[in-house]
Amino acid sequence: MIKELVHDPDILAIKSEKAGREDIQTAQDLLDTLMAHKGECVGMAANMIGVHKRIIAVEHEDSYLVMLNPKILEKSGPYNTEEGCLSLLGGPRPCKRFQSIKIRWQTPEMAPKIRTFTGWTAQIIQHEIDHCDGVLI
């Protein structure tokens, strides 16, 4: 189900809690909401739809990837960039990202995964993990 977006920075700054099997519907709602905003957004975290669980959905290649409890294990190649956010008004803001990140997460079926992402996908994932950590750009 497509959910309304949260724009209150105080709510977005709340750190998210671990997601479990009971949060699968939230993962689907997040994906539905991201797909509804595909022309203006490439990733979302659950707190952007008002749920403080560690769930993100990101555009990846020609599809989408939903991650529960994503955690960065390794990162390399720091660079400075600017990013915008659908939840935050005021245009792009400066931030630091990494070219390559190794991530551990669970699929919506709760299967554990570990994978290295690079480039644009890595940047999107880092932005959404920041949301989970209550970090606003």
PDB file of C-alpha atoms in Angstrom:
ATOM      1  CA  MET A   1       0.000   0.000   0.000  1.00  0.00           C
ATOM      2  CA  ILE A   2       1.301   3.457  -0.891  1.00  0.00           C
ATOM      3  CA  LYS A   3       1.930   5.466   2.279  1.00  0.00           C
ATOM      4  CA  GLU A   4       2.148   9.186   2.955  1.00  0.00           C
ATOM      5  CA  LEU A   5       5.680  10.573   3.256  1.00  0.00           C
ATOM      6  CA  VAL A   6       7.001  12.014   6.517  1.00  0.00           C
ATOM      7  CA  HIS A   7       8.680  15.434   6.241  1.00  0.00           C
ATOM      8  CA  ASP A   8       9.198  16.267   9.949  1.00  0.00           C
ATOM      9  CA  PRO A   9      12.976  16.262  10.626  1.00  0.00           C
ATOM     10  CA  ASP A  10      12.406  15.451  14.309  1.00  0.00           C
ATOM     11  CA  ILE A  11      10.594  12.236  13.373  1.00  0.00           C
ATOM     12  CA  LEU A  12      13.137  11.391  10.661  1.00  0.00           C
ATOM     13  CA  ALA A  13      15.985  11.813  13.192  1.00  0.00           C
ATOM     14  CA  ILE A  14      14.708   8.941  15.373  1.00  0.00           C
ATOM     15  CA  LYS A  15      16.978   5.898  15.099  1.00  0.00           C
ATOM     16  CA  SER A  16      15.212   2.817  13.704  1.00  0.00           C
ATOM     17  CA  GLU A  17      14.888  -0.531  15.475  1.00  0.00           C
ATOM     18  CA  LYS A  18      15.693  -3.991  14.131  1.00  0.00           C
ATOM     19  CA  ALA A  19      13.103  -5.363  11.697  1.00  0.00           C
ATOM     20  CA  GLY A  20      11.662  -8.870  11.920  1.00  0.00           C
ATOM     21  CA  ARG A  21       9.154 -11.152  10.206  1.00  0.00           C
ATOM     22  CA  GLU A  22       6.321  -9.072  11.626  1.00  0.00           C
ATOM     23  CA  ASP A  23       7.554  -6.123   9.524  1.00  0.00           C
ATOM     24  CA  ILE A  24       7.188  -7.752   6.099  1.00  0.00           C
ATOM     25  CA  GLN A  25       4.066  -5.690   5.330  1.00  0.00           C
ATOM     26  CA  THR A  26       6.029  -2.515   6.100  1.00  0.00           C
ATOM     27  CA  ALA A  27       8.696  -3.665   3.624  1.00  0.00           C
ATOM     28  CA  GLN A  28       6.025  -4.119   0.953  1.00  0.00           C
ATOM     29  CA  ASP A  29       4.447  -0.734   1.763  1.00  0.00           C
ATOM     30  CA  LEU A  30       7.868   0.882   1.486  1.00  0.00           C
ATOM     31  CA  LEU A  31       8.472  -0.714  -1.909  1.00  0.00           C
ATOM     32  CA  ASP A  32       4.998   0.298  -3.119  1.00  0.00           C
ATOM     33  CA  THR A  33       5.617   3.882  -1.983  1.00  0.00           C
ATOM     34  CA  LEU A  34       9.045   4.012  -3.640  1.00  0.00           C
ATOM     35  CA  MET A  35       7.611   2.693  -6.902  1.00  0.00           C
ATOM     36  CA  ALA A  36       4.856   5.327  -6.748  1.00  0.00           C
ATOM     37  CA  HIS A  37       7.585   8.012  -6.550  1.00  0.00           C
ATOM     38  CA  LYS A  38       9.978   6.427  -9.065  1.00  0.00           C
ATOM     39  CA  GLY A  39      10.166   9.578 -11.169  1.00  0.00           C
ATOM     40  CA  GLU A  40      11.540  11.604  -8.270  1.00  0.00           C
ATOM     41  CA  CYS A  41      13.149   9.118  -5.871  1.00  0.00           C
ATOM     42  CA  VAL A  42      15.599   6.178  -6.081  1.00  0.00           C
ATOM     43  CA  GLY A  43      15.510   4.923  -2.506  1.00  0.00           C
ATOM     44  CA  MET A  44      13.517   5.064   0.719  1.00  0.00           C
ATOM     45  CA  ALA A  45      13.827   4.017   4.340  1.00  0.00           C
ATOM     46  CA  ALA A  46      10.874   2.934   6.472  1.00  0.00           C
ATOM     47  CA  ASN A  47      11.045   6.040   8.654  1.00  0.00           C
ATOM     48  CA  MET A  48      10.121   8.050   5.562  1.00  0.00           C
ATOM     49  CA  ILE A  49       6.690   6.380   5.782  1.00  0.00           C
ATOM     50  CA  GLY A  50       6.512   6.752   9.567  1.00  0.00           C
ATOM     51  CA  VAL A  51       7.799   3.323  10.665  1.00  0.00           C
ATOM     52  CA  HIS A  52      11.025   3.232  12.689  1.00  0.00           C
ATOM     53  CA  LYS A  53      12.309  -0.140  11.541  1.00  0.00           C
ATOM     54  CA  ARG A  54      15.602  -0.871   9.743  1.00  0.00           C
ATOM     55  CA  ILE A  55      14.109  -1.439   6.296  1.00  0.00           C
ATOM     56  CA  ILE A  56      15.215   0.177   3.055  1.00  0.00           C
ATOM     57  CA  ALA A  57      14.175  -0.132  -0.579  1.00  0.00           C
ATOM     58  CA  VAL A  58      16.488   1.002  -3.359  1.00  0.00           C
ATOM     59  CA  GLU A  59      16.543   1.135  -7.117  1.00  0.00           C
ATOM     60  CA  HIS A  60      19.063  -1.413  -8.367  1.00  0.00           C
ATOM     61  CA  GLU A  61      19.793  -2.008 -12.039  1.00  0.00           C
ATOM     62  CA  ASP A  62      16.368  -2.447 -13.697  1.00  0.00           C
ATOM     63  CA  SER A  63      14.545  -3.434 -10.520  1.00  0.00           C
ATOM     64  CA  TYR A  64      14.335  -2.761  -6.784  1.00  0.00           C
ATOM     65  CA  LEU A  65      16.051  -4.277  -3.792  1.00  0.00           C
ATOM     66  CA  VAL A  66      14.462  -4.445  -0.330  1.00  0.00           C
ATOM     67  CA  MET A  67      16.819  -4.844   2.626  1.00  0.00           C
ATOM     68  CA  LEU A  68      15.937  -5.545   6.243  1.00  0.00           C
ATOM     69  CA  ASN A  69      18.526  -4.675   8.886  1.00  0.00           C
ATOM     70  CA  PRO A  70      21.207  -3.455   6.447  1.00  0.00           C
ATOM     71  CA  LYS A  71      24.629  -2.941   7.969  1.00  0.00           C
ATOM     72  CA  ILE A  72      27.782  -1.654   6.326  1.00  0.00           C
ATOM     73  CA  LEU A  73      30.629  -4.082   7.006  1.00  0.00           C
ATOM     74  CA  GLU A  74      33.334  -2.431   4.887  1.00  0.00           C
ATOM     75  CA  LYS A  75      33.688   0.791   2.935  1.00  0.00           C
ATOM     76  CA  SER A  76      36.346   2.256   0.668  1.00  0.00           C
ATOM     77  CA  GLY A  77      36.923   5.133  -1.707  1.00  0.00           C
ATOM     78  CA  PRO A  78      35.554   8.160   0.168  1.00  0.00           C
ATOM     79  CA  TYR A  79      34.270  11.112  -1.846  1.00  0.00           C
ATOM     80  CA  ASN A  80      32.222  14.241  -1.280  1.00  0.00           C
ATOM     81  CA  THR A  81      28.957  14.789  -3.112  1.00  0.00           C
ATOM     82  CA  GLU A  82      25.555  16.447  -2.793  1.00  0.00           C
ATOM     83  CA  GLU A  83      22.253  14.646  -2.341  1.00  0.00           C
ATOM     84  CA  GLY A  84      18.621  15.569  -2.192  1.00  0.00           C
ATOM     85  CA  CYS A  85      15.939  13.772  -0.230  1.00  0.00           C
ATOM     86  CA  LEU A  86      12.238  13.435  -0.920  1.00  0.00           C
ATOM     87  CA  SER A  87      11.519  13.797   2.813  1.00  0.00           C
ATOM     88  CA  LEU A  88      13.668  16.878   3.352  1.00  0.00           C
ATOM     89  CA  LEU A  89      12.850  20.204   1.770  1.00  0.00           C
ATOM     90  CA  GLY A  90      15.475  22.687   0.653  1.00  0.00           C
ATOM     91  CA  GLY A  91      17.376  21.016  -2.154  1.00  0.00           C
ATOM     92  CA  PRO A  92      20.637  19.081  -2.280  1.00  0.00           C
ATOM     93  CA  ARG A  93      22.995  19.045   0.696  1.00  0.00           C
ATOM     94  CA  PRO A  94      26.692  18.130   0.929  1.00  0.00           C
ATOM     95  CA  CYS A  95      27.631  14.693   2.302  1.00  0.00           C
ATOM     96  CA  LYS A  96      30.454  12.147   2.324  1.00  0.00           C
ATOM     97  CA  ARG A  97      29.979   8.759   0.641  1.00  0.00           C
ATOM     98  CA  PHE A  98      32.099   5.752  -0.314  1.00  0.00           C
ATOM     99  CA  GLN A  99      32.564   4.278  -3.808  1.00  0.00           C
ATOM    100  CA  SER A 100      32.388   0.683  -2.549  1.00  0.00           C
ATOM    101  CA  ILE A 101      30.505  -0.780   0.414  1.00  0.00           C
ATOM    102  CA  LYS A 102      30.075  -4.325   1.662  1.00  0.00           C
ATOM    103  CA  ILE A 103      26.618  -4.830   3.169  1.00  0.00           C
ATOM    104  CA  ARG A 104      24.981  -7.505   5.292  1.00  0.00           C
ATOM    105  CA  TRP A 105      21.162  -7.606   5.273  1.00  0.00           C
ATOM    106  CA  GLN A 106      18.131  -9.873   5.252  1.00  0.00           C
ATOM    107  CA  THR A 107      15.690 -10.312   2.397  1.00  0.00           C
ATOM    108  CA  PRO A 108      11.933  -9.927   3.015  1.00  0.00           C
ATOM    109  CA  GLU A 109      11.952 -13.739   3.385  1.00  0.00           C
ATOM    110  CA  MET A 110      14.530 -13.216   6.196  1.00  0.00           C
ATOM    111  CA  ALA A 111      17.346 -14.907   4.228  1.00  0.00           C
ATOM    112  CA  PRO A 112      20.776 -13.467   5.148  1.00  0.00           C
ATOM    113  CA  LYS A 113      22.800 -11.830   2.357  1.00  0.00           C
ATOM    114  CA  ILE A 114      26.218 -10.225   2.047  1.00  0.00           C
ATOM    115  CA  ARG A 115      27.243  -8.344  -1.067  1.00  0.00           C
ATOM    116  CA  THR A 116      29.510  -5.541  -2.228  1.00  0.00           C
ATOM    117  CA  PHE A 117      27.897  -2.623  -4.060  1.00  0.00           C
ATOM    118  CA  THR A 118      29.669   0.132  -5.940  1.00  0.00           C
ATOM    119  CA  GLY A 119      28.907   3.464  -7.576  1.00  0.00           C
ATOM    120  CA  TRP A 120      25.368   4.800  -7.731  1.00  0.00           C
ATOM    121  CA  THR A 121      23.749   1.844  -5.954  1.00  0.00           C
ATOM    122  CA  ALA A 122      26.285   2.118  -3.119  1.00  0.00           C
ATOM    123  CA  GLN A 123      25.482   5.811  -2.757  1.00  0.00           C
ATOM    124  CA  ILE A 124      21.738   5.180  -2.568  1.00  0.00           C
ATOM    125  CA  ILE A 125      22.173   2.435   0.033  1.00  0.00           C
ATOM    126  CA  GLN A 126      24.383   4.674   2.189  1.00  0.00           C
ATOM    127  CA  HIS A 127      21.774   7.443   2.081  1.00  0.00           C
ATOM    128  CA  GLU A 128      19.019   5.068   3.193  1.00  0.00           C
ATOM    129  CA  ILE A 129      21.122   3.482   5.939  1.00  0.00           C
ATOM    130  CA  ASP A 130      21.733   7.019   7.228  1.00  0.00           C
ATOM    131  CA  HIS A 131      17.942   7.355   7.476  1.00  0.00           C
ATOM    132  CA  CYS A 132      17.806   4.150   9.553  1.00  0.00           C
ATOM    133  CA  ASP A 133      20.447   5.616  11.853  1.00  0.00           C
ATOM    134  CA  GLY A 134      18.524   8.870  12.237  1.00  0.00           C
ATOM    135  CA  VAL A 135      21.170  10.781  10.263  1.00  0.00           C
ATOM    136  CA  LEU A 136      19.810  13.528   8.038  1.00  0.00           C
ATOM    137  CA  ILE A 137      21.925  14.932   5.227  1.00  0.00           C
TER     138      ILE A 137
END
